[in-house]
Tab-separated table of C-alpha atoms and ligand atoms in Angstrom:
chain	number	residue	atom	x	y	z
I	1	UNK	CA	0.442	12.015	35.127
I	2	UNK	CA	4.248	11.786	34.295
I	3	UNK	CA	5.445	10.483	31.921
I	4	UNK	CA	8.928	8.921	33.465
I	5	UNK	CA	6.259	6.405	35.146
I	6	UNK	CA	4.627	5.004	32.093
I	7	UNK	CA	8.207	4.998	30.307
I	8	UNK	CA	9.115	3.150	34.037
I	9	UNK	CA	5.773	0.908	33.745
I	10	UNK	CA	6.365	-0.255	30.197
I	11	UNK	CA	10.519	-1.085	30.043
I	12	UNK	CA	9.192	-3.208	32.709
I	13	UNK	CA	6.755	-4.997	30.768
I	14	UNK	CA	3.376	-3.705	32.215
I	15	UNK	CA	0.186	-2.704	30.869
I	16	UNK	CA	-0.524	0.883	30.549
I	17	UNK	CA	-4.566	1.847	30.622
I	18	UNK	CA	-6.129	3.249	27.990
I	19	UNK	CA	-6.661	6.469	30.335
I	20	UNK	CA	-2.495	6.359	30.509
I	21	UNK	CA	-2.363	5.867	26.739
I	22	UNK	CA	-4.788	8.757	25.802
I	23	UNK	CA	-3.079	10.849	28.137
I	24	UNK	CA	0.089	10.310	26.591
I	25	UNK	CA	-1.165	10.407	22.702
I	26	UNK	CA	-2.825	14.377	23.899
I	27	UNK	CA	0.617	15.236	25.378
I	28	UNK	CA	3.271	14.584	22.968
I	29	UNK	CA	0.724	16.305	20.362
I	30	UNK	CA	0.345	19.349	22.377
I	31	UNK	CA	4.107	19.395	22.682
I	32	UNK	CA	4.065	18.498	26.447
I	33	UNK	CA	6.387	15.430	25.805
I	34	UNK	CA	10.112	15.825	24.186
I	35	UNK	CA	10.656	13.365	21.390
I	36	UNK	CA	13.907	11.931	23.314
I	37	UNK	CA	11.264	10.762	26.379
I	38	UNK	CA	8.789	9.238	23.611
I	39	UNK	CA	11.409	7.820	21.559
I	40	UNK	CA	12.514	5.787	24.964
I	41	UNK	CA	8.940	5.227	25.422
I	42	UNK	CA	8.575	3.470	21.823
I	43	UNK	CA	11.688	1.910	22.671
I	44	UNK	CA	10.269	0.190	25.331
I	45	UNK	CA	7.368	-0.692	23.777
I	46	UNK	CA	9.483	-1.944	20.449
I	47	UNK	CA	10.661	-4.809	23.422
I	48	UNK	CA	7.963	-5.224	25.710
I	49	UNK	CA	4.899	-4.958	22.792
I	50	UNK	CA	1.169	-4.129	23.429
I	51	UNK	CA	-1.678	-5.702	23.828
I	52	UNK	CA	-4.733	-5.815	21.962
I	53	UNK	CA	-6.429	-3.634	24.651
I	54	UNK	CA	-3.700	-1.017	24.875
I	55	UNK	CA	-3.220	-0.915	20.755
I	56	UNK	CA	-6.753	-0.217	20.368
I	57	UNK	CA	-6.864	2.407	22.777
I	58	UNK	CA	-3.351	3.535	20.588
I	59	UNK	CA	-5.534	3.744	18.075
I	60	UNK	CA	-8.644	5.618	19.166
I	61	UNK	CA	-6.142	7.920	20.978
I	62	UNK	CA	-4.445	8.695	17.487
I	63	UNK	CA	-7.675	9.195	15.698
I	64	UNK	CA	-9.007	11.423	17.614
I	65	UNK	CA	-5.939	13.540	17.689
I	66	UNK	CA	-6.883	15.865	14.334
I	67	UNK	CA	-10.046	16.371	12.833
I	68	UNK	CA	-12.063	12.714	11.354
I	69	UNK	CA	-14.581	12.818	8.488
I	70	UNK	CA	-18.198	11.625	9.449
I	71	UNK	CA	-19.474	10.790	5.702
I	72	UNK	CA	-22.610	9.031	7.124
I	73	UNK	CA	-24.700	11.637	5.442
I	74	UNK	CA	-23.543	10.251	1.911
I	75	UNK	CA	-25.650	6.908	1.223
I	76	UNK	CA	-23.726	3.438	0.168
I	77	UNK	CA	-21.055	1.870	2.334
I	78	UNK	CA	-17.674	3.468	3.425
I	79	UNK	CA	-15.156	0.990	2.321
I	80	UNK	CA	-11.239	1.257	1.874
I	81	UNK	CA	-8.550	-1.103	1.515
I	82	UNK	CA	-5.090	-1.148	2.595
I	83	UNK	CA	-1.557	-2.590	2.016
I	84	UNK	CA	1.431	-3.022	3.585
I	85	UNK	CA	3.021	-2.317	0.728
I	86	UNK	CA	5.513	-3.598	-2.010
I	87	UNK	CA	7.142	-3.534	-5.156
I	88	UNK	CA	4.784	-2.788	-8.498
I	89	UNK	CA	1.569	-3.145	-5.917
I	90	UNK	CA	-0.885	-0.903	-7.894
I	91	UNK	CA	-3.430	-2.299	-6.891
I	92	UNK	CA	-5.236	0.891	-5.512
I	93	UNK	CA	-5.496	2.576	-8.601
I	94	UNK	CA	-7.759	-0.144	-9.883
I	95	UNK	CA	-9.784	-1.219	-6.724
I	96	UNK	CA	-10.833	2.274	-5.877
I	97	UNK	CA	-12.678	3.039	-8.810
I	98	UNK	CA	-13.697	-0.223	-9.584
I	99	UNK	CA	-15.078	-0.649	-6.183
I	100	UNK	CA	-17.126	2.473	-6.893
I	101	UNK	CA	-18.806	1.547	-9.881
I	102	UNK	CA	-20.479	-1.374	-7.535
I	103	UNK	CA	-21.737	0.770	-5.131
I	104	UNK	CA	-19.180	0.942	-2.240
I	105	UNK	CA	-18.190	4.889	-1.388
I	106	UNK	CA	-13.727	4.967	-1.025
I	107	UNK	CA	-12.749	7.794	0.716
I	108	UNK	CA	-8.645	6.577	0.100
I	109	UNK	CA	-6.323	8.680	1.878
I	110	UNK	CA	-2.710	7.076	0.542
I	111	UNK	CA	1.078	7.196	1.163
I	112	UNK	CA	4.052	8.361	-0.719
I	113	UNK	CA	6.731	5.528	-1.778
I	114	UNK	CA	9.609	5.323	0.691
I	115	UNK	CA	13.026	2.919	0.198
I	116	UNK	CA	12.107	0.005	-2.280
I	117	UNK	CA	8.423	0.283	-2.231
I	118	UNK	CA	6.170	2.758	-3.649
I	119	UNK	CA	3.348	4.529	-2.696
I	120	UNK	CA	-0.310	5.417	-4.272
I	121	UNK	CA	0.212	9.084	-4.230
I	122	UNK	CA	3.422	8.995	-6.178
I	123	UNK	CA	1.677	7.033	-9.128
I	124	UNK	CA	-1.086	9.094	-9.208
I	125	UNK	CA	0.854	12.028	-9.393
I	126	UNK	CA	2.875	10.974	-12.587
I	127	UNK	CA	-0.893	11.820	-14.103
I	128	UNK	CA	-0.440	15.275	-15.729
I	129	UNK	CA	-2.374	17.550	-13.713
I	130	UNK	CA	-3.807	15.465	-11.006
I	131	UNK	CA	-3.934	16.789	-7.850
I	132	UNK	CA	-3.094	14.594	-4.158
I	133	UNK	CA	-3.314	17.849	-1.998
I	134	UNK	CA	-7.596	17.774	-1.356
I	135	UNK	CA	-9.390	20.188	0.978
I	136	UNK	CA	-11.663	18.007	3.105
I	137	UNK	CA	-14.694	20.030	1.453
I	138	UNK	CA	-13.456	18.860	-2.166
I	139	UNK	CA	-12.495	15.118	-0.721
I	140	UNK	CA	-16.568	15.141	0.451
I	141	UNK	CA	-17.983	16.444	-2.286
I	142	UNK	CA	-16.488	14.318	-4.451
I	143	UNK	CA	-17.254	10.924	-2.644
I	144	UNK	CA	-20.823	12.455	-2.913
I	145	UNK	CA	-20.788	12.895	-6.578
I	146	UNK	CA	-18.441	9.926	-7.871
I	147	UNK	CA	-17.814	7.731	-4.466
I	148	UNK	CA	-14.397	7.962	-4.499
I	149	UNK	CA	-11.639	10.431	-3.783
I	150	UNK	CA	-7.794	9.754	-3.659
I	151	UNK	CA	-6.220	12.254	-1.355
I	152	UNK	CA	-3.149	12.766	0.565
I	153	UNK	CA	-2.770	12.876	4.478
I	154	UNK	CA	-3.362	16.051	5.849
I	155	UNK	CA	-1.759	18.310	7.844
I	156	UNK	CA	-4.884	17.849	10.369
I	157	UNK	CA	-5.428	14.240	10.051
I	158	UNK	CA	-3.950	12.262	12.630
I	159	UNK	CA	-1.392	14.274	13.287
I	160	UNK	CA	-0.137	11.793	16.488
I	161	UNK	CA	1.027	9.381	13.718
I	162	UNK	CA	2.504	11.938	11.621
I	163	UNK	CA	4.795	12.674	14.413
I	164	UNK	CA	5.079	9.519	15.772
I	165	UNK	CA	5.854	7.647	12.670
I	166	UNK	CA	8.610	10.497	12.148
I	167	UNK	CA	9.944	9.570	15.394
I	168	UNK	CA	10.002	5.860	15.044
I	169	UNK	CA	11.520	6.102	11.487
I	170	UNK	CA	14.368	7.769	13.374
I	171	UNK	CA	14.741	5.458	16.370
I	172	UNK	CA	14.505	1.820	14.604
I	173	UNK	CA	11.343	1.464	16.549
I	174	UNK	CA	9.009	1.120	13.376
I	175	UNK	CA	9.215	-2.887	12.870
I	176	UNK	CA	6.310	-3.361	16.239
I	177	UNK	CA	3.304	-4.868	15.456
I	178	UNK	CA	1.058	-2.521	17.757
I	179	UNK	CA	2.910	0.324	17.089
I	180	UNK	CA	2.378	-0.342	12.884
I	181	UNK	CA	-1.266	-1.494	13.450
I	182	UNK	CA	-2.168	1.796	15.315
I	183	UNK	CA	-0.515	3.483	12.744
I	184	UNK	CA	-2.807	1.959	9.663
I	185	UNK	CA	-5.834	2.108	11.483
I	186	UNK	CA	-5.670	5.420	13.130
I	187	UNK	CA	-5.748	7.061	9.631
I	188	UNK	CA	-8.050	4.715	8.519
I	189	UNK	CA	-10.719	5.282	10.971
I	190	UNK	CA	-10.079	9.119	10.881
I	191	UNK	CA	-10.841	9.107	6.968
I	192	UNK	CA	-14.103	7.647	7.581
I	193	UNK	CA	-13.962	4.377	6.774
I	194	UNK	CA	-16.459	1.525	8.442
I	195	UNK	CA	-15.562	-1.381	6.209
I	196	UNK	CA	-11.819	-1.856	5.329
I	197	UNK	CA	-9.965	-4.919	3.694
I	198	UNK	CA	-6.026	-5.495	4.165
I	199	UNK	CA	-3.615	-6.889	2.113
I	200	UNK	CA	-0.866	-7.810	4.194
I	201	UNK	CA	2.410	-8.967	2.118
I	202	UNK	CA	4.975	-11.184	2.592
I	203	UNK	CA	8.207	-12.567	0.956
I	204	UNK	CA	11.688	-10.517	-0.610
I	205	UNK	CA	9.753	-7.122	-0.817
I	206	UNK	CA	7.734	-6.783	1.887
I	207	UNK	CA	7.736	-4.869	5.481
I	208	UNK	CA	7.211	-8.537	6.872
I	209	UNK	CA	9.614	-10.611	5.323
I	210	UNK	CA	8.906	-14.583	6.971
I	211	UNK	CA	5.569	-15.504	6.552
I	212	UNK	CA	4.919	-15.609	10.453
I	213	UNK	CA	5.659	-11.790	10.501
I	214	UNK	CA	2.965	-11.721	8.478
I	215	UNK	CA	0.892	-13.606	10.318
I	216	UNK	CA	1.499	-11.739	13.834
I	217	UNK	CA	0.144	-8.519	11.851
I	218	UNK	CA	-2.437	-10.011	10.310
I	219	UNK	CA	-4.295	-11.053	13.798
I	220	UNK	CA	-3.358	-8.100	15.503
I	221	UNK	CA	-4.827	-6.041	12.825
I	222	UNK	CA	-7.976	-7.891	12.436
I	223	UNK	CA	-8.534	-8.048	16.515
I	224	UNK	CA	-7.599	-4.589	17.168
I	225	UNK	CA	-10.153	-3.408	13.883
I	226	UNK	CA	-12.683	-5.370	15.182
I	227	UNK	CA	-12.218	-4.180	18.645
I	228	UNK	CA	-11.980	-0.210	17.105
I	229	UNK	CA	-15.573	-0.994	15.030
I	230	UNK	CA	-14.878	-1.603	12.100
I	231	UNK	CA	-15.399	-4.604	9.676
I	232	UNK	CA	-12.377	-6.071	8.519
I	233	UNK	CA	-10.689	-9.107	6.946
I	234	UNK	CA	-6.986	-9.699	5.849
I	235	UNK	CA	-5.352	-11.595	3.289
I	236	UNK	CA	-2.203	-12.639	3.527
I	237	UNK	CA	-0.712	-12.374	-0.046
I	238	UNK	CA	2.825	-13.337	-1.642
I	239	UNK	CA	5.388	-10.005	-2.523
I	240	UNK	CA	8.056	-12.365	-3.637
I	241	UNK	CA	8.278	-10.825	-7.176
I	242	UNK	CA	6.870	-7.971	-7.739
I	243	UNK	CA	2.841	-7.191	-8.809
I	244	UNK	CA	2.060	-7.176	-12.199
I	245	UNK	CA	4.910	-6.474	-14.814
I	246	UNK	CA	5.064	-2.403	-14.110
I	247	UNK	CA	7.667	-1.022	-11.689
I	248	UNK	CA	7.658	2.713	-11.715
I	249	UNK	CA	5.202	5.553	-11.313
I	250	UNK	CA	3.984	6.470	-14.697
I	251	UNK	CA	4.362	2.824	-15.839
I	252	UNK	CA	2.386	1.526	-13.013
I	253	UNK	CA	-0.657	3.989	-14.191
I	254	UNK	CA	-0.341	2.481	-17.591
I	255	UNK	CA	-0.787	-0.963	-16.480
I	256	UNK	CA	-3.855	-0.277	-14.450
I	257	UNK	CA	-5.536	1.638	-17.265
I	258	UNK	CA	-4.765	-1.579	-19.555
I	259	UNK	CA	-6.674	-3.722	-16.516
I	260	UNK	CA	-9.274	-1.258	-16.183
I	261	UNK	CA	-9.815	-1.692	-20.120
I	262	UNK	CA	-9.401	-5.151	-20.091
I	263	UNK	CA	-6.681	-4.222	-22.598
I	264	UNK	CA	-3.759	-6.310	-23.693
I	265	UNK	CA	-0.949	-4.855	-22.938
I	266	UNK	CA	1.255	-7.065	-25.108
I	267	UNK	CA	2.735	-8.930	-22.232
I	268	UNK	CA	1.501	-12.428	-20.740
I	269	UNK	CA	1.155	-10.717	-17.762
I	270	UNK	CA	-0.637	-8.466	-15.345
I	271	UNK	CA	-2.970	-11.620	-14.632
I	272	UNK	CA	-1.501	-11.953	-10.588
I	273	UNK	CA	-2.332	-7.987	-10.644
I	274	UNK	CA	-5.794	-8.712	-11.686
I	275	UNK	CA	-6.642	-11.575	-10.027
I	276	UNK	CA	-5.382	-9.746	-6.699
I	277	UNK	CA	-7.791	-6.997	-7.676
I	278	UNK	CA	-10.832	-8.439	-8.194
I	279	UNK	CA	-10.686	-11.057	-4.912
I	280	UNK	CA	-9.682	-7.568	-2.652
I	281	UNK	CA	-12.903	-5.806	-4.081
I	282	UNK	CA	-14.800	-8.731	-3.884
I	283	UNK	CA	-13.729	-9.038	-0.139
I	284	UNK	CA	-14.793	-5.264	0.225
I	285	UNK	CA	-18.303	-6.098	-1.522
I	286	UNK	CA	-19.063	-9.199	0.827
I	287	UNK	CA	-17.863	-7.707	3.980
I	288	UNK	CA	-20.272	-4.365	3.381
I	289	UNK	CA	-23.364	-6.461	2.636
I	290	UNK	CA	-23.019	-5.195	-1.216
I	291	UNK	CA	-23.060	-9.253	-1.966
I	292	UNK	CA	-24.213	-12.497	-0.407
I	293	UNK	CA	-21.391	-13.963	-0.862
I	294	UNK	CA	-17.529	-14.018	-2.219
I	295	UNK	CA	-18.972	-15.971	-5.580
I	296	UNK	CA	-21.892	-13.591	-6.131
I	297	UNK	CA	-19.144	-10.791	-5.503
I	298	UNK	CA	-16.870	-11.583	-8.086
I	299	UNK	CA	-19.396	-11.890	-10.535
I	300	UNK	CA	-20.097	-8.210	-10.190
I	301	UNK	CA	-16.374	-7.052	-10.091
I	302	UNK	CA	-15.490	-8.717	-13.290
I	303	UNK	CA	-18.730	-7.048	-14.836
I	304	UNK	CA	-18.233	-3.660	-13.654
I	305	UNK	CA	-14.785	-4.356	-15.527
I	306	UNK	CA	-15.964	-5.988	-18.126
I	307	UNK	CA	-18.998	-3.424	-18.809
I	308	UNK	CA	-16.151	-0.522	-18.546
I	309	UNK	CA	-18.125	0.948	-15.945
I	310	UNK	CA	-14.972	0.700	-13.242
I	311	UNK	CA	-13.035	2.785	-16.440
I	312	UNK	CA	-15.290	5.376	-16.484
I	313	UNK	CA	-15.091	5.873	-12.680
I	314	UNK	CA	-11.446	5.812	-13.205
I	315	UNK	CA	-11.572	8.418	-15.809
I	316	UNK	CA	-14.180	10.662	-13.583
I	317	UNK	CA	-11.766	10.918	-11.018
I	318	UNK	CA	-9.106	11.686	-12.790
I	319	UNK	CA	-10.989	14.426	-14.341
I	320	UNK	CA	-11.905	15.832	-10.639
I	321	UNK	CA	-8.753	15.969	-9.464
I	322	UNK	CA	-7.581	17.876	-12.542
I	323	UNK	CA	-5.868	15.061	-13.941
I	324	UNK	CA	-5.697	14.660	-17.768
I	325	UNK	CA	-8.502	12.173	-18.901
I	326	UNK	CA	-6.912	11.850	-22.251
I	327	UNK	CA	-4.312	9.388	-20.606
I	328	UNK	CA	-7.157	6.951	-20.335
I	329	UNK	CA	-7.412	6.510	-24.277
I	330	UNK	CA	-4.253	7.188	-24.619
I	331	UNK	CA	-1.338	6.098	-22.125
I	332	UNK	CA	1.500	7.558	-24.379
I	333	UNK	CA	0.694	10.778	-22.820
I	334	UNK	CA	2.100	9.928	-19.581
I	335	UNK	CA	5.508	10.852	-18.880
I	336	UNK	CA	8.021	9.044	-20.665
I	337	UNK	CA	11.290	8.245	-19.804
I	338	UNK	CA	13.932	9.504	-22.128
I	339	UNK	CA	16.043	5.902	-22.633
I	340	UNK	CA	15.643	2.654	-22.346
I	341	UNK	CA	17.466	-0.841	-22.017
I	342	UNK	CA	16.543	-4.695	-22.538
I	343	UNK	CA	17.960	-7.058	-20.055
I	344	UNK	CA	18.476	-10.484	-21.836
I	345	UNK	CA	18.338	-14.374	-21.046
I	346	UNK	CA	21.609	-16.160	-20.463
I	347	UNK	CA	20.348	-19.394	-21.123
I	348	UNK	CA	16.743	-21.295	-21.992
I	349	UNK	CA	15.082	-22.055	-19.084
I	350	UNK	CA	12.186	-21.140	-16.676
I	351	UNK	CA	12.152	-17.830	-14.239
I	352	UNK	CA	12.731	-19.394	-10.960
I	353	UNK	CA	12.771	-16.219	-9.278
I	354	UNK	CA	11.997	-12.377	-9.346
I	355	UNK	CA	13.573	-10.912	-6.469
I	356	UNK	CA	11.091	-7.949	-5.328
I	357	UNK	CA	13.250	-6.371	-3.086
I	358	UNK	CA	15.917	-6.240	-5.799
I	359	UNK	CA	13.819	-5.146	-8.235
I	360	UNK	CA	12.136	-2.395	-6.027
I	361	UNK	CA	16.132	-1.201	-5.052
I	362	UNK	CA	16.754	-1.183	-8.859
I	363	UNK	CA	13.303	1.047	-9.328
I	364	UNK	CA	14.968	3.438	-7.230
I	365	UNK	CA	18.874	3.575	-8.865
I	366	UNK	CA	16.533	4.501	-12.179
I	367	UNK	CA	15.053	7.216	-10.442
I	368	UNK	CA	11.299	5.888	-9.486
I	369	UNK	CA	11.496	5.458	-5.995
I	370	UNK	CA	13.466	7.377	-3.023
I	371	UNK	CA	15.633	6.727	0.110
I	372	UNK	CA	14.802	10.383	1.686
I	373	UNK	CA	11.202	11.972	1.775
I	374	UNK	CA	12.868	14.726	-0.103
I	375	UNK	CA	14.848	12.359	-2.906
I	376	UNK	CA	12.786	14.035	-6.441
I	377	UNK	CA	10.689	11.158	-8.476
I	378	UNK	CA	11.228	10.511	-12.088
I	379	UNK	CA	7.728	10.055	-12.922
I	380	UNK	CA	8.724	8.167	-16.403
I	381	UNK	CA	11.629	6.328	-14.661
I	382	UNK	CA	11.374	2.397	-13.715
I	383	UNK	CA	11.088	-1.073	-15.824
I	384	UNK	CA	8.709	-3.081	-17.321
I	385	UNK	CA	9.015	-7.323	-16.657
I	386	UNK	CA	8.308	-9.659	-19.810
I	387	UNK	CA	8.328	-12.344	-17.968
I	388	UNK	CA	7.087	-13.951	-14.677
I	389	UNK	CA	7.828	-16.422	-12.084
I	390	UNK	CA	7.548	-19.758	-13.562
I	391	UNK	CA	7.013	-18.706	-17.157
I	392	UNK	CA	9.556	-20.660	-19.937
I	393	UNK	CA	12.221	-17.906	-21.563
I	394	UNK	CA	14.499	-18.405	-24.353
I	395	UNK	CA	18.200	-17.550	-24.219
I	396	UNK	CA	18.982	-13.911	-25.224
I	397	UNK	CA	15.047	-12.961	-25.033
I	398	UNK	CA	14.634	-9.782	-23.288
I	399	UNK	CA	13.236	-10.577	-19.775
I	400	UNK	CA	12.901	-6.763	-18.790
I	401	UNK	CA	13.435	-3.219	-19.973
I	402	UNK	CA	14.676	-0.934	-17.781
I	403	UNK	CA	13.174	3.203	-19.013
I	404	UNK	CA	15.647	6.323	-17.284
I	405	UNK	CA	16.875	9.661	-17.128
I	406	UNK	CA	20.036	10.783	-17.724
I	407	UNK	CA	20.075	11.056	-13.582
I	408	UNK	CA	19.626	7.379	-13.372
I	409	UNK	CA	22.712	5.243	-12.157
I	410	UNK	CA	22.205	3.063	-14.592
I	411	UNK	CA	24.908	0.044	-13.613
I	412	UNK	CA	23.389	-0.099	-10.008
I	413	UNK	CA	20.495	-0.661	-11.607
I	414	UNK	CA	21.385	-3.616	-13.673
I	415	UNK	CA	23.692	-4.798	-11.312
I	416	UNK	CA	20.353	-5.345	-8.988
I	417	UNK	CA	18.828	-5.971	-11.851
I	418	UNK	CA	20.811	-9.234	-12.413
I	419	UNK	CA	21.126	-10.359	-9.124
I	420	UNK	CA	17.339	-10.391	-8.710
I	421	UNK	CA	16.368	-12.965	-11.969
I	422	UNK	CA	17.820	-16.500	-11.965
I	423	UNK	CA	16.595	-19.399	-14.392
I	424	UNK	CA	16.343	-22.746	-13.883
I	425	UNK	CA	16.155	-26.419	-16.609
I	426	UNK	CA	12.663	-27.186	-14.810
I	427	UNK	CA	9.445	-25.560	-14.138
I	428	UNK	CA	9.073	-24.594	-10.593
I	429	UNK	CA	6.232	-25.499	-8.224
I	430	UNK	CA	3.281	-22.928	-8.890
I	431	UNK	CA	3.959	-19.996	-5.505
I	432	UNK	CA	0.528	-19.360	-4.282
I	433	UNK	CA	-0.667	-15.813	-4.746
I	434	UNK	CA	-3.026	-15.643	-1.929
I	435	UNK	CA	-1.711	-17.089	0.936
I	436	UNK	CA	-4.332	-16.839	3.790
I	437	UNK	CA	-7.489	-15.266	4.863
I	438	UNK	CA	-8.953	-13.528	8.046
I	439	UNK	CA	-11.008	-14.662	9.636
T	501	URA	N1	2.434	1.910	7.321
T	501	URA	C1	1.878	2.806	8.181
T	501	URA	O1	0.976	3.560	7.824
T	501	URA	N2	2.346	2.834	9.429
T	501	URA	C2	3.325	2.017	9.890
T	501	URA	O2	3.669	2.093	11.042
T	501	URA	C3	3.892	1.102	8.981
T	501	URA	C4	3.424	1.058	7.702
C-alpha cells in the first residue's frame, strides 16, 4: 500500500477499510511511516472524522500493536472504568478497590496529570513507597490474589497510541472524537478488560467543554465499545467545579481514604465525590451480571463501604505495591506541604460558582499539576475547598486553603484562585451531577 493514497483518500473525505487502517497502524509502529506523513494523515482525519466502522478497526489495530493481557484464567469479571478526566476527579482511587471487595477483578492501567487536570498515577504516587511501574507478571498476580492492580502504561502496551497520542499532542489534532475514542479503548481492551464504565465530563474543566461535545463522545464511545466486544455504558457527568473538596496529589489520597472510611473529614463536603462513586461501581456491578439491577447494586456498594471491606482492599493494595499502609490510619503521613493560605469571603452570600478549569490552572501555579510531561510534582502541593456550589458562606469565612512549596508562584495562584469563586444574594438552582446515561 502507500501511504500518500490513504492520506489522498481521507483529505478527501473517504472511508479507509479496516485492511487500509491495520496496514497503516503496523507501519508507522514498525517505523515504515515518518511522523510528518501521519501527522498530515491525522490532520485529515481531525477534518474529515471517522466512522464507527473505521474507529473500531482504529482500535483493534492499536490493541493489537504491543502485547494484551488475557486474565480469563482468573475467575470474577474483568471490569474497569474510565474518565475523561478533570479537576479533583479521584474517583479511581476509591472505585477500584471498592469495586473489588464486591467481586469484580480491575486490572486499572492509569494516566499521569497533564495541563489543568490530573491523573491517577500521580496521586497514587504521592503514597510513600508505592510503586506505578508493574511487570505484567506482578500486575497478574496481584489481580489473582486481591482483584485489583493500579499500574502504569507500559512500554509494550499499545505502543501505536503512545506514539500517536505524542504526535497528535504536537499537531493540534487531539480534540477528534475517533481519534480520542481509539485512544481510550485501545488501552483498555489491551489491559484486559471485558466490562468497562465511562465517565465522560463536561463543563469549565473538562476535555469537552459544551455539553454536546460530550455527547458526540459519549455515542461514539459506547458504539465503537460495543462494536470492539465489550460491555459498556457512559455517563455523562458535570466537571463544572471541581470533584470533591481535594485538589492536589497527596490531598486527593486523603480525601478518598476519609470516603473509604466513611470518615468525616471536617468539611460538608466530599458528598458529589461519593455519590459519583458509588453510582460508577454500581454501573460496573449491573453491567457484569454481579447485580440484578442498579438498586440491588447500590445496596452492595454502600455495604462493602460501610462494612470497611472496600478499605481493606484499599489498604491491601497499597501494601502490594510497596506503598505505606500506615497512611490508611493515619493520613498525616502523606506528604505535606510546607505553607499554607486561607482565601476569604468578600461578602455573605451563596457560591454561585467554582470555576474547575481555574481551579485546576491554580493546582498547577502551587506546584500539583504540570504543563510539560517533564514539569516535577509537588506531591503535598494543591488546595483544599470549604465550600461548594450552592452552599451559604459568610463574609470573611475561609472558602479555600491553598498548601505550597517555596517553588509555588503563589500570586498566580490566587489570582486564579479569585477569578474562579463568585457569590451571589440567592441560592442558585441545584446543577445536576449526573447528567445522562448510555444507553
Ligand atoms: N485520553 C486518552 O487516553 N486519549 C485521548 O486521545 C484523549 C484522552
Amino acid at each position: 500500500m502507500v501511504f500518500l493514497e490513504l492520506i489522498e483518500k481521507k483529505k478527501g473525505g473517504a472511508a479507509l477499510s479496516a485492511e487500509e487502517i491495520r496496514w497503516l497502524v503496523d507501519a508507522y509502529v514498525a517505523g515504515e511511516i515518518a511522523d510528518f506523513q501521519m501527522a498530515a494523515w491525522l490532520m485529515a482525519v481531525r477534518w474529515q472524522g471517522l466512522s464507527d466502522e473505521e474507529t473500531t478497526a482504529l482500535t483493534g489495530a492499536m490493541t493489537v500493536s504491543g502485547i494484551t493481557f488475557d486474565f480469563a484464567d482468573i475467575s470474577g469479571p474483568k471490569v474497569d472504568k474510565h474518565s475523561t478526566g478533570g479537576v479533583g476527579d479521584k474517583v479511581s482511587l476509591i472505585l477500584a478497590p471498592l469495586a473489588a471487595a464486591c467481586g469484580c477483578v480491575v486490572p486499572m492501567v492509569s494516566g499521569r496529570g497533564l495541563g489543568h487536570t490530573g491523573g491517577t498515577l500521580d496521586k497514587l504516587e504521592a503514597i510513600p513507597g508505592f510503586r506505578t511501574d508493574l511487570t505484567a507478571a506482578a500486575f497478574r498476580a496481584q489481580l489473582t490474589d486481591i482483584g485489583v492492580a493500579m499500574g502504569a502504561q507500559t512500554e509494550d502496551l499499545v505502543p501505536a497510541d503512545r506514539r500517536l497520542y505524542e504526535l497528535r499532542s504536537l499537531t493540534a489534532t487531539v480534540d477528534e472524537t475517533g481519534l480520542i475514542t481509539a485512544s481510550i479503548l485501545s488501552k483498555k481492551i489491551a489491559e484486559g478488560t471485558e466490562v468497562l464504565v465511562l465517565d465522560v465530563k463536561t463543563g469549565s474543566g473538562a476535555f469537552m467543554q459544551r455539553l454536546e461535545d460530550a455527547h458526540r463522545l459519549a455515542d461514539r464511545l459506547h458504539s465503537v465499545a460495543t462494536l470492539s466486544g465489550l460491555r459498556c455504558s457512559v455517563l455523562i457527568t458535570d466537571m463544572e467545579q471541581p470533584l470533591g473538596m481535594a485538589v492536589g496529589n497527596a490531598l486527593e489520597v486523603a480525601e478518598s481514604i476519609d470516603v473509604l472510611a466513611r470518615r468525616d473529614p471536617g468539611f460538608a463536603g466530599s458528598a458529589d465525590l461519593e455519590t459519583l462513586t458509588i453510582e460508577l461501581t454500581a454501573e460496573m456491578l449491573t453491567l457484569s451480571g454481579l447485580a440484578p439491577d442498579t438498586r440491588a447494586a447500590r445496596d452492595t456498594v454502600v455495604a462493602a463501604l460501610d462494612d470497611g471491606s472496600a478499605l481493606r482492599r484499599f489498604t491491601a493494595m497499597v501494601e502490594r505495591q510497596g506503598g505505606d499502609p500506615r497512611i490508611v490510619d493515619d493520613t498525616g503521613l502523606l506528604p505535606q506541604a510546607a505553607q499554607s493560605l486561607d482565601l476569604a469571603a468578600g461578602a455573605d452570600g451563596y457560591v454561585a460558582h467554582l470555576d474547575a478549569r481555574l481551579i485546576g490552572e491554580a493546582g498547577i501555579a502551587l506546584g500539583a499539576g504540570r504543563t510539560r510531561r517533564d514539569t516535577p510534582l509537588d506531591p503535598g502541593a494543591g488546595l483544599r475547598l470549604h465550600v461548594k456550589r450552592g452552599q451559604p458562606i459568610a463574609r470573611d469565612a475561609t472558602w479555600a486553603t491553598l498548601y505550597h512549596g517555596p517553588g509555588a508562584d503563589l500570586e498566580r495562584a490566587v489570582t486564579k484562585l479569585e477569578a474562579a469563586f463568585s457569590l451571589v444574594p440567592d441560592k442558585p438552582e441545584e446543577v445536576h451531577l449526573i447528567k445522562e446515561r448510555r444507553p
